[in-house]
């Protein structure tokens, strides 16, 4: 069993991005600039957003955090998005999800200028991704592809089972892995809450992607010997054993599944860290006007 080490990959990739940004600036390019909107004080969102801001600083990307209380109305949030869309210095604009229930995530996502949509959540970017046009690929699926590439995991003709069909992970990663080329050309099966005999399906997987958001759902008897297991889930559980008072659980029961795998991602220290890196890459792509010249 080999660990797919998100921490190591993220550190490596930050150095690469930092030198790319430095070179771009040296050639007269602008300082890439990411704006993040954070509504409310959800603990997980606070952690993820501060991770993003710190990572931006490490690679030389400028970042701006715009905070609102969770009683903000949709109209006011829209107004801010419009302002940032029109601000020529901002290359990337993201609104951290989830949003309070009185705000429509769909309306907000659609309000972001597609050229600044470095989250790749806008229907236009998703549609372009589906038909293979240049587009921003959302950070979590892009992070998964990066792990697969950097560890030279072969995907062509492999059976890839995705558990979960969310718009931000399950749906896009299943499309990306069935595309022509590498990483892709896989035979992809998407499973969800209505799938019958789930275990009979997951046991076929050469590559198993768990993205359903239920802690330790994937057990050893659901995984084929030698499979590659990618754990996207990240659930916070109260714990008296840790300093922070929290512990993080993936969607995979790591201790019993790991011995069966050829490769497996840990939680924490796996996909989440690459999500942040993929966002940095998209922001640089935007500053360089690569996707939308
Ligand atoms: N708009 N909303 C928008 N864009 C995104 O790309 C996200 N996502 C998801 C939630 N909402 C979003 C993230 O940023 C999930 N996500 C994310 C980002 C970072 C990490 C995990 C998820 C991450 O850094 N995980 C660390 C542990 C951090 C901790 O201590 O909690 C890890 O090692 O997995």
mmCIF file of C-alpha atoms and ligand atoms in Angstrom:
data_model
loop_
_atom_site.group_PDB
_atom_site.id
_atom_site.type_symbol
_atom_site.label_atom_id
_atom_site.label_comp_id
_atom_site.label_asym_id
_atom_site.label_seq_id
_atom_site.Cartn_x
_atom_site.Cartn_y
_atom_site.Cartn_z
ATOM 1 C CA UNK A 1 0.000 0.000 0.000
ATOM 2 C CA UNK A 2 1.323 3.413 -0.945
ATOM 3 C CA UNK A 3 -0.045 6.616 0.510
ATOM 4 C CA UNK A 4 -1.094 9.277 -1.991
ATOM 5 C CA UNK A 5 0.545 12.052 -0.045
ATOM 6 C CA UNK A 6 -1.410 15.267 -0.539
ATOM 7 C CA UNK A 7 0.837 17.181 1.795
ATOM 8 C CA UNK A 8 3.976 16.346 -0.144
ATOM 9 C CA UNK A 9 2.326 16.985 -3.520
ATOM 10 C CA UNK A 10 0.897 20.287 -2.339
ATOM 11 C CA UNK A 11 4.307 21.447 -1.117
ATOM 12 C CA UNK A 12 5.912 20.462 -4.432
ATOM 13 C CA UNK A 13 3.236 22.163 -6.477
ATOM 14 C CA UNK A 14 3.354 25.359 -4.429
ATOM 15 C CA UNK A 15 7.033 25.724 -5.348
ATOM 16 C CA UNK A 16 6.177 25.239 -9.031
ATOM 17 C CA UNK A 17 3.346 27.756 -8.905
ATOM 18 C CA UNK A 18 5.503 30.265 -7.011
ATOM 19 C CA UNK A 19 8.163 30.140 -9.690
ATOM 20 C CA UNK A 20 5.549 30.389 -12.444
ATOM 21 C CA UNK A 21 4.047 33.475 -10.781
ATOM 22 C CA UNK A 22 7.488 35.024 -10.265
ATOM 23 C CA UNK A 23 8.352 34.478 -13.923
ATOM 24 C CA UNK A 24 5.035 35.912 -15.102
ATOM 25 C CA UNK A 25 5.572 39.022 -13.001
ATOM 26 C CA UNK A 26 9.187 39.344 -14.165
ATOM 27 C CA UNK A 27 7.916 39.347 -17.759
ATOM 28 C CA UNK A 28 5.617 42.245 -16.948
ATOM 29 C CA UNK A 29 2.511 40.229 -16.153
ATOM 30 C CA UNK A 30 0.170 41.397 -13.421
ATOM 31 C CA UNK A 31 0.137 40.081 -9.896
ATOM 32 C CA UNK A 32 -2.551 37.349 -9.920
ATOM 33 C CA UNK A 33 -5.337 38.320 -7.525
ATOM 34 C CA UNK A 34 -7.978 36.104 -5.925
ATOM 35 C CA UNK A 35 -11.038 37.513 -4.169
ATOM 36 C CA UNK A 36 -12.866 35.247 -1.739
ATOM 37 C CA UNK A 37 -16.285 35.970 -0.304
ATOM 38 C CA UNK A 38 -17.051 34.277 2.999
ATOM 39 C CA UNK A 39 -20.519 34.505 4.504
ATOM 40 C CA UNK A 40 -20.962 33.668 8.185
ATOM 41 C CA UNK A 41 -18.630 31.823 10.540
ATOM 42 C CA UNK A 42 -18.964 28.118 9.747
ATOM 43 C CA UNK A 43 -15.927 26.432 11.319
ATOM 44 C CA UNK A 44 -15.003 24.277 8.319
ATOM 45 C CA UNK A 45 -15.393 27.191 5.888
ATOM 46 C CA UNK A 46 -13.203 29.387 8.103
ATOM 47 C CA UNK A 47 -10.488 26.710 8.027
ATOM 48 C CA UNK A 48 -10.670 26.147 4.268
ATOM 49 C CA UNK A 49 -10.709 29.843 3.439
ATOM 50 C CA UNK A 50 -7.784 30.627 5.709
ATOM 51 C CA UNK A 51 -5.925 27.734 4.041
ATOM 52 C CA UNK A 52 -6.588 29.319 0.660
ATOM 53 C CA UNK A 53 -5.431 32.764 1.775
ATOM 54 C CA UNK A 54 -2.250 31.357 3.298
ATOM 55 C CA UNK A 55 -1.496 29.322 0.170
ATOM 56 C CA UNK A 56 -1.992 32.411 -2.028
ATOM 57 C CA UNK A 57 0.531 34.321 0.074
ATOM 58 C CA UNK A 58 3.034 31.473 -0.197
ATOM 59 C CA UNK A 59 3.027 31.490 -3.997
ATOM 60 C CA UNK A 60 2.834 35.255 -4.543
ATOM 61 C CA UNK A 61 -0.866 35.500 -5.422
ATOM 62 C CA UNK A 62 -2.543 38.554 -3.986
ATOM 63 C CA UNK A 63 -5.729 37.800 -2.113
ATOM 64 C CA UNK A 64 -8.665 39.763 -0.826
ATOM 65 C CA UNK A 65 -11.165 38.402 1.673
ATOM 66 C CA UNK A 66 -14.628 39.934 1.753
ATOM 67 C CA UNK A 67 -16.679 38.889 4.786
ATOM 68 C CA UNK A 68 -20.382 39.171 5.439
ATOM 69 C CA UNK A 69 -22.514 38.125 8.389
ATOM 70 C CA UNK A 70 -24.935 35.323 7.671
ATOM 71 C CA UNK A 71 -27.952 37.630 7.733
ATOM 72 C CA UNK A 72 -26.816 39.334 4.519
ATOM 73 C CA UNK A 73 -29.541 39.365 1.849
ATOM 74 C CA UNK A 74 -29.004 37.956 -1.618
ATOM 75 C CA UNK A 75 -29.315 41.359 -3.281
ATOM 76 C CA UNK A 76 -26.408 42.788 -1.277
ATOM 77 C CA UNK A 77 -24.244 39.773 -1.990
ATOM 78 C CA UNK A 78 -25.057 40.153 -5.691
ATOM 79 C CA UNK A 79 -24.055 43.796 -5.539
ATOM 80 C CA UNK A 80 -20.615 42.846 -4.186
ATOM 81 C CA UNK A 81 -20.185 40.169 -6.848
ATOM 82 C CA UNK A 82 -21.015 42.721 -9.546
ATOM 83 C CA UNK A 83 -18.449 45.107 -8.110
ATOM 84 C CA UNK A 84 -15.729 42.423 -8.071
ATOM 85 C CA UNK A 85 -16.693 41.221 -11.563
ATOM 86 C CA UNK A 86 -16.040 44.765 -12.772
ATOM 87 C CA UNK A 87 -12.800 45.237 -10.872
ATOM 88 C CA UNK A 88 -10.055 44.779 -13.469
ATOM 89 C CA UNK A 89 -7.475 43.872 -10.844
ATOM 90 C CA UNK A 90 -9.399 40.777 -9.676
ATOM 91 C CA UNK A 91 -8.570 37.630 -11.676
ATOM 92 C CA UNK A 92 -10.427 35.037 -9.641
ATOM 93 C CA UNK A 93 -13.623 35.340 -7.626
ATOM 94 C CA UNK A 94 -15.033 32.622 -5.396
ATOM 95 C CA UNK A 95 -17.897 32.518 -2.927
ATOM 96 C CA UNK A 96 -17.185 29.849 -0.315
ATOM 97 C CA UNK A 97 -20.009 27.306 -0.018
ATOM 98 C CA UNK A 98 -22.229 26.431 1.739
ATOM 99 C CA UNK A 99 -24.258 29.655 1.934
ATOM 100 C CA UNK A 100 -27.075 30.328 4.416
ATOM 101 C CA UNK A 101 -30.332 28.713 3.269
ATOM 102 C CA UNK A 102 -32.031 32.045 2.429
ATOM 103 C CA UNK A 103 -29.471 32.656 -0.328
ATOM 104 C CA UNK A 104 -29.660 30.716 -3.589
ATOM 105 C CA UNK A 105 -26.292 29.126 -4.329
ATOM 106 C CA UNK A 106 -27.369 28.749 -7.935
ATOM 107 C CA UNK A 107 -28.128 32.466 -8.357
ATOM 108 C CA UNK A 108 -24.812 33.377 -6.755
ATOM 109 C CA UNK A 109 -22.839 30.909 -8.867
ATOM 110 C CA UNK A 110 -24.437 32.230 -12.041
ATOM 111 C CA UNK A 111 -23.675 35.835 -11.110
ATOM 112 C CA UNK A 112 -19.916 35.310 -11.204
ATOM 113 C CA UNK A 113 -18.184 36.380 -14.422
ATOM 114 C CA UNK A 114 -17.233 33.109 -16.178
ATOM 115 C CA UNK A 115 -13.754 34.521 -16.856
ATOM 116 C CA UNK A 116 -13.209 34.908 -13.098
ATOM 117 C CA UNK A 117 -14.982 31.702 -12.106
ATOM 118 C CA UNK A 118 -11.847 29.918 -10.844
ATOM 119 C CA UNK A 119 -14.088 27.530 -8.872
ATOM 120 C CA UNK A 120 -15.469 26.334 -12.206
ATOM 121 C CA UNK A 121 -18.987 26.166 -10.735
ATOM 122 C CA UNK A 122 -20.728 28.380 -13.321
ATOM 123 C CA UNK A 123 -23.016 26.344 -15.631
ATOM 124 C CA UNK A 124 -21.108 27.745 -18.605
ATOM 125 C CA UNK A 125 -17.776 26.411 -17.321
ATOM 126 C CA UNK A 126 -19.357 23.072 -16.428
ATOM 127 C CA UNK A 127 -20.953 22.813 -19.872
ATOM 128 C CA UNK A 128 -17.664 23.662 -21.577
ATOM 129 C CA UNK A 129 -15.865 21.077 -19.445
ATOM 130 C CA UNK A 130 -18.410 18.416 -20.446
ATOM 131 C CA UNK A 131 -17.845 18.936 -24.173
ATOM 132 C CA UNK A 132 -14.086 19.358 -23.855
ATOM 133 C CA UNK A 133 -13.832 23.098 -24.506
ATOM 134 C CA UNK A 134 -11.349 25.205 -22.527
ATOM 135 C CA UNK A 135 -12.872 25.861 -19.103
ATOM 136 C CA UNK A 136 -12.049 26.174 -15.439
ATOM 137 C CA UNK A 137 -12.227 22.746 -13.846
ATOM 138 C CA UNK A 138 -13.436 22.876 -10.260
ATOM 139 C CA UNK A 139 -10.762 22.558 -7.683
ATOM 140 C CA UNK A 140 -11.649 19.235 -6.051
ATOM 141 C CA UNK A 141 -11.939 17.228 -9.290
ATOM 142 C CA UNK A 142 -8.859 19.025 -10.643
ATOM 143 C CA UNK A 143 -7.026 18.070 -7.442
ATOM 144 C CA UNK A 144 -8.005 14.417 -7.895
ATOM 145 C CA UNK A 145 -6.697 14.457 -11.489
ATOM 146 C CA UNK A 146 -3.453 15.985 -10.259
ATOM 147 C CA UNK A 147 -2.962 13.182 -7.693
ATOM 148 C CA UNK A 148 -3.616 10.560 -10.388
ATOM 149 C CA UNK A 149 -1.135 12.221 -12.764
ATOM 150 C CA UNK A 150 1.647 12.803 -10.270
ATOM 151 C CA UNK A 151 1.555 9.209 -9.060
ATOM 152 C CA UNK A 152 1.324 7.886 -12.637
ATOM 153 C CA UNK A 153 -1.820 5.941 -11.893
ATOM 154 C CA UNK A 154 -3.109 4.400 -15.088
ATOM 155 C CA UNK A 155 -6.731 5.069 -15.929
ATOM 156 C CA UNK A 156 -7.155 3.833 -19.512
ATOM 157 C CA UNK A 157 -9.689 1.016 -19.648
ATOM 158 C CA UNK A 158 -9.862 0.862 -15.853
ATOM 159 C CA UNK A 159 -13.133 0.521 -14.030
ATOM 160 C CA UNK A 160 -13.633 3.638 -11.986
ATOM 161 C CA UNK A 161 -16.501 3.689 -9.506
ATOM 162 C CA UNK A 162 -17.581 7.079 -8.169
ATOM 163 C CA UNK A 163 -19.773 7.007 -5.064
ATOM 164 C CA UNK A 164 -21.706 10.286 -4.898
ATOM 165 C CA UNK A 165 -23.187 12.510 -7.595
ATOM 166 C CA UNK A 166 -22.776 16.046 -6.276
ATOM 167 C CA UNK A 167 -22.365 18.944 -8.675
ATOM 168 C CA UNK A 168 -18.967 19.838 -7.260
ATOM 169 C CA UNK A 169 -17.348 16.387 -7.091
ATOM 170 C CA UNK A 170 -19.178 13.231 -8.187
ATOM 171 C CA UNK A 171 -20.668 14.595 -11.388
ATOM 172 C CA UNK A 172 -17.598 16.405 -12.739
ATOM 173 C CA UNK A 173 -15.024 13.740 -11.801
ATOM 174 C CA UNK A 174 -17.108 11.033 -13.477
ATOM 175 C CA UNK A 175 -17.186 13.069 -16.682
ATOM 176 C CA UNK A 176 -13.487 13.942 -16.528
ATOM 177 C CA UNK A 177 -12.348 10.340 -16.045
ATOM 178 C CA UNK A 178 -14.424 9.138 -18.979
ATOM 179 C CA UNK A 179 -12.959 11.763 -21.333
ATOM 180 C CA UNK A 180 -10.514 10.812 -24.075
ATOM 181 C CA UNK A 181 -6.845 10.977 -23.090
ATOM 182 C CA UNK A 182 -4.993 10.888 -19.789
ATOM 183 C CA UNK A 183 -6.133 10.969 -17.063
ATOM 184 C CA UNK A 184 -9.281 9.525 -18.560
ATOM 185 C CA UNK A 185 -10.422 6.742 -20.894
ATOM 186 C CA UNK A 186 -11.808 4.963 -17.836
ATOM 187 C CA UNK A 187 -15.040 3.013 -17.678
ATOM 188 C CA UNK A 188 -16.909 5.087 -15.143
ATOM 189 C CA UNK A 189 -19.796 3.933 -12.982
ATOM 190 C CA UNK A 190 -21.612 6.482 -10.817
ATOM 191 C CA UNK A 191 -23.293 5.203 -7.645
ATOM 192 C CA UNK A 192 -25.610 7.073 -5.296
ATOM 193 C CA UNK A 193 -28.186 6.623 -2.561
ATOM 194 C CA UNK A 194 -30.551 4.684 -4.842
ATOM 195 C CA UNK A 195 -27.911 2.252 -6.111
ATOM 196 C CA UNK A 196 -28.840 -1.345 -5.334
ATOM 197 C CA UNK A 197 -26.262 -3.776 -3.972
ATOM 198 C CA UNK A 198 -23.678 -1.004 -3.784
ATOM 199 C CA UNK A 199 -21.000 -3.365 -2.532
ATOM 200 C CA UNK A 200 -21.324 -5.539 -5.661
ATOM 201 C CA UNK A 201 -20.510 -2.452 -7.713
ATOM 202 C CA UNK A 202 -17.715 -0.927 -5.614
ATOM 203 C CA UNK A 203 -15.905 -4.279 -5.390
ATOM 204 C CA UNK A 204 -15.363 -4.068 -9.190
ATOM 205 C CA UNK A 205 -13.489 -0.781 -8.947
ATOM 206 C CA UNK A 206 -9.870 -0.501 -10.013
ATOM 207 C CA UNK A 207 -10.229 3.121 -8.933
ATOM 208 C CA UNK A 208 -12.751 3.919 -6.224
ATOM 209 C CA UNK A 209 -13.672 7.540 -5.561
ATOM 210 C CA UNK A 210 -15.656 8.111 -2.374
ATOM 211 C CA UNK A 211 -17.476 11.431 -2.397
ATOM 212 C CA UNK A 212 -20.750 10.906 -0.593
ATOM 213 C CA UNK A 213 -20.058 12.762 2.655
ATOM 214 C CA UNK A 214 -20.741 9.941 5.096
ATOM 215 C CA UNK A 215 -17.878 9.265 7.472
ATOM 216 C CA UNK A 216 -16.215 5.844 7.172
ATOM 217 C CA UNK A 217 -18.947 4.578 4.860
ATOM 218 C CA UNK A 218 -16.600 2.543 2.630
ATOM 219 C CA UNK A 219 -15.559 -0.637 4.438
ATOM 220 C CA UNK A 220 -12.915 -3.230 3.546
ATOM 221 C CA UNK A 221 -15.432 -5.688 2.105
ATOM 222 C CA UNK A 222 -16.489 -3.076 -0.482
ATOM 223 C CA UNK A 223 -12.989 -2.693 -1.935
ATOM 224 C CA UNK A 224 -11.146 -4.927 -4.411
ATOM 225 C CA UNK A 225 -7.653 -6.140 -3.532
ATOM 226 C CA UNK A 226 -5.131 -3.766 -5.164
ATOM 227 C CA UNK A 227 -7.600 -0.938 -5.824
ATOM 228 C CA UNK A 228 -6.702 2.755 -5.888
ATOM 229 C CA UNK A 229 -8.905 4.516 -3.327
ATOM 230 C CA UNK A 230 -9.476 8.263 -3.402
ATOM 231 C CA UNK A 231 -11.295 9.638 -0.377
ATOM 232 C CA UNK A 232 -12.935 13.003 -0.937
ATOM 233 C CA UNK A 233 -15.104 13.058 2.185
ATOM 234 C CA UNK A 234 -14.200 15.227 5.129
ATOM 235 C CA UNK A 235 -16.496 15.272 8.150
ATOM 236 C CA UNK A 236 -15.750 16.974 11.444
ATOM 237 C CA UNK A 237 -16.514 14.932 14.548
ATOM 238 C CA UNK A 238 -16.200 16.194 18.132
ATOM 239 C CA UNK A 239 -13.316 14.511 19.903
ATOM 240 C CA UNK A 240 -11.815 14.758 23.352
ATOM 241 C CA UNK A 241 -8.596 13.179 22.144
ATOM 242 C CA UNK A 242 -7.389 16.056 19.958
ATOM 243 C CA UNK A 243 -6.114 19.494 20.896
ATOM 244 C CA UNK A 244 -8.584 21.263 18.626
ATOM 245 C CA UNK A 245 -11.545 19.317 20.009
ATOM 246 C CA UNK A 246 -12.297 17.991 16.498
ATOM 247 C CA UNK A 247 -11.239 15.074 14.443
ATOM 248 C CA UNK A 248 -11.643 14.693 10.700
ATOM 249 C CA UNK A 249 -13.052 11.554 9.121
ATOM 250 C CA UNK A 250 -13.048 10.617 5.463
ATOM 251 C CA UNK A 251 -15.704 8.601 3.649
ATOM 252 C CA UNK A 252 -13.411 5.559 3.837
ATOM 253 C CA UNK A 253 -12.740 3.450 6.932
ATOM 254 C CA UNK A 254 -9.044 3.989 6.420
ATOM 255 C CA UNK A 255 -7.525 1.511 8.872
ATOM 256 C CA UNK A 256 -9.319 -1.498 7.451
ATOM 257 C CA UNK A 257 -9.347 -0.426 3.781
ATOM 258 C CA UNK A 258 -5.724 0.744 3.439
ATOM 259 C CA UNK A 259 -4.109 -2.727 3.687
ATOM 260 C CA UNK A 260 -6.120 -3.861 0.625
ATOM 261 C CA UNK A 261 -5.175 -0.919 -1.588
ATOM 262 C CA UNK A 262 -2.364 -0.305 -4.014
ATOM 263 C CA UNK A 263 -2.786 3.415 -3.310
ATOM 264 C CA UNK A 264 -4.978 5.405 -0.943
ATOM 265 C CA UNK A 265 -5.414 9.074 0.007
ATOM 266 C CA UNK A 266 -5.496 9.943 3.716
ATOM 267 C CA UNK A 267 -7.943 12.379 5.371
ATOM 268 C CA UNK A 268 -6.688 14.882 6.334
ATOM 269 C CA UNK A 269 -3.623 15.297 4.125
ATOM 270 C CA UNK A 270 -5.127 14.082 0.857
ATOM 271 C CA UNK A 271 -7.577 15.525 -1.650
ATOM 272 C CA UNK A 272 -8.444 18.632 0.433
ATOM 273 C CA UNK A 273 -4.941 20.032 0.185
ATOM 274 C CA UNK A 274 -4.903 19.559 -3.588
ATOM 275 C CA UNK A 275 -8.233 21.381 -3.812
ATOM 276 C CA UNK A 276 -6.465 24.476 -2.546
ATOM 277 C CA UNK A 277 -3.602 24.020 -5.025
ATOM 278 C CA UNK A 278 -5.974 23.600 -7.967
ATOM 279 C CA UNK A 279 -7.596 26.904 -7.025
ATOM 280 C CA UNK A 280 -4.189 28.619 -7.126
ATOM 281 C CA UNK A 281 -3.523 27.143 -10.570
ATOM 282 C CA UNK A 282 -6.865 28.351 -11.894
ATOM 283 C CA UNK A 283 -6.172 31.842 -10.560
ATOM 284 C CA UNK A 284 -2.857 31.925 -12.410
ATOM 285 C CA UNK A 285 -4.577 30.651 -15.580
ATOM 286 C CA UNK A 286 -6.989 33.550 -15.253
ATOM 287 C CA UNK A 287 -4.287 36.182 -14.724
ATOM 288 C CA UNK A 288 -2.551 34.820 -17.829
ATOM 289 C CA UNK A 289 -5.835 34.857 -19.792
ATOM 290 C CA UNK A 290 -5.308 31.257 -20.879
ATOM 291 C CA UNK A 291 -8.854 29.858 -20.739
ATOM 292 C CA UNK A 292 -10.586 33.020 -21.980
ATOM 293 C CA UNK A 293 -8.006 35.045 -23.989
HETATM 294 N N1 LIG B 1 -16.839 27.916 -3.433
HETATM 295 N N2 LIG B 1 -16.813 26.285 -1.807
HETATM 296 C C1 LIG B 1 -16.265 26.829 -2.895
HETATM 297 N N3 LIG B 1 -15.156 26.324 -3.483
HETATM 298 C C2 LIG B 1 -14.558 25.224 -2.973
HETATM 299 O O1 LIG B 1 -13.508 24.676 -3.602
HETATM 300 C C3 LIG B 1 -15.071 24.653 -1.811
HETATM 301 N N4 LIG B 1 -14.479 23.580 -1.180
HETATM 302 C C4 LIG B 1 -15.330 22.576 -0.551
HETATM 303 C C5 LIG B 1 -16.299 23.335 0.377
HETATM 304 N N5 LIG B 1 -16.814 24.570 -0.196
HETATM 305 C C6 LIG B 1 -16.241 25.195 -1.256
HETATM 306 C C7 LIG B 1 -13.300 23.647 -0.522
HETATM 307 O O2 LIG B 1 -12.539 24.598 -0.612
HETATM 308 C C8 LIG B 1 -14.323 21.737 0.204
HETATM 309 N N6 LIG B 1 -13.104 22.528 0.232
HETATM 310 C C9 LIG B 1 -11.937 22.186 0.952
HETATM 311 C C10 LIG B 1 -10.817 22.997 0.968
HETATM 312 C C11 LIG B 1 -9.698 22.674 1.713
HETATM 313 C C12 LIG B 1 -9.672 21.518 2.441
HETATM 314 C C13 LIG B 1 -10.777 20.683 2.433
HETATM 315 C C14 LIG B 1 -11.895 21.022 1.704
HETATM 316 C C15 LIG B 1 -8.470 21.222 3.254
HETATM 317 O O3 LIG B 1 -7.556 22.007 3.326
HETATM 318 N N7 LIG B 1 -8.449 20.092 3.959
HETATM 319 C C16 LIG B 1 -7.363 19.704 4.845
HETATM 320 C C17 LIG B 1 -7.798 19.755 6.281
HETATM 321 C C18 LIG B 1 -8.213 21.077 6.743
HETATM 322 C C19 LIG B 1 -8.866 21.012 8.121
HETATM 323 O O4 LIG B 1 -8.114 20.985 9.111
HETATM 324 O O5 LIG B 1 -10.093 20.940 8.190
HETATM 325 C C20 LIG B 1 -6.964 18.282 4.520
HETATM 326 O O6 LIG B 1 -5.858 17.898 4.891
HETATM 327 O O7 LIG B 1 -7.779 17.562 3.939
#
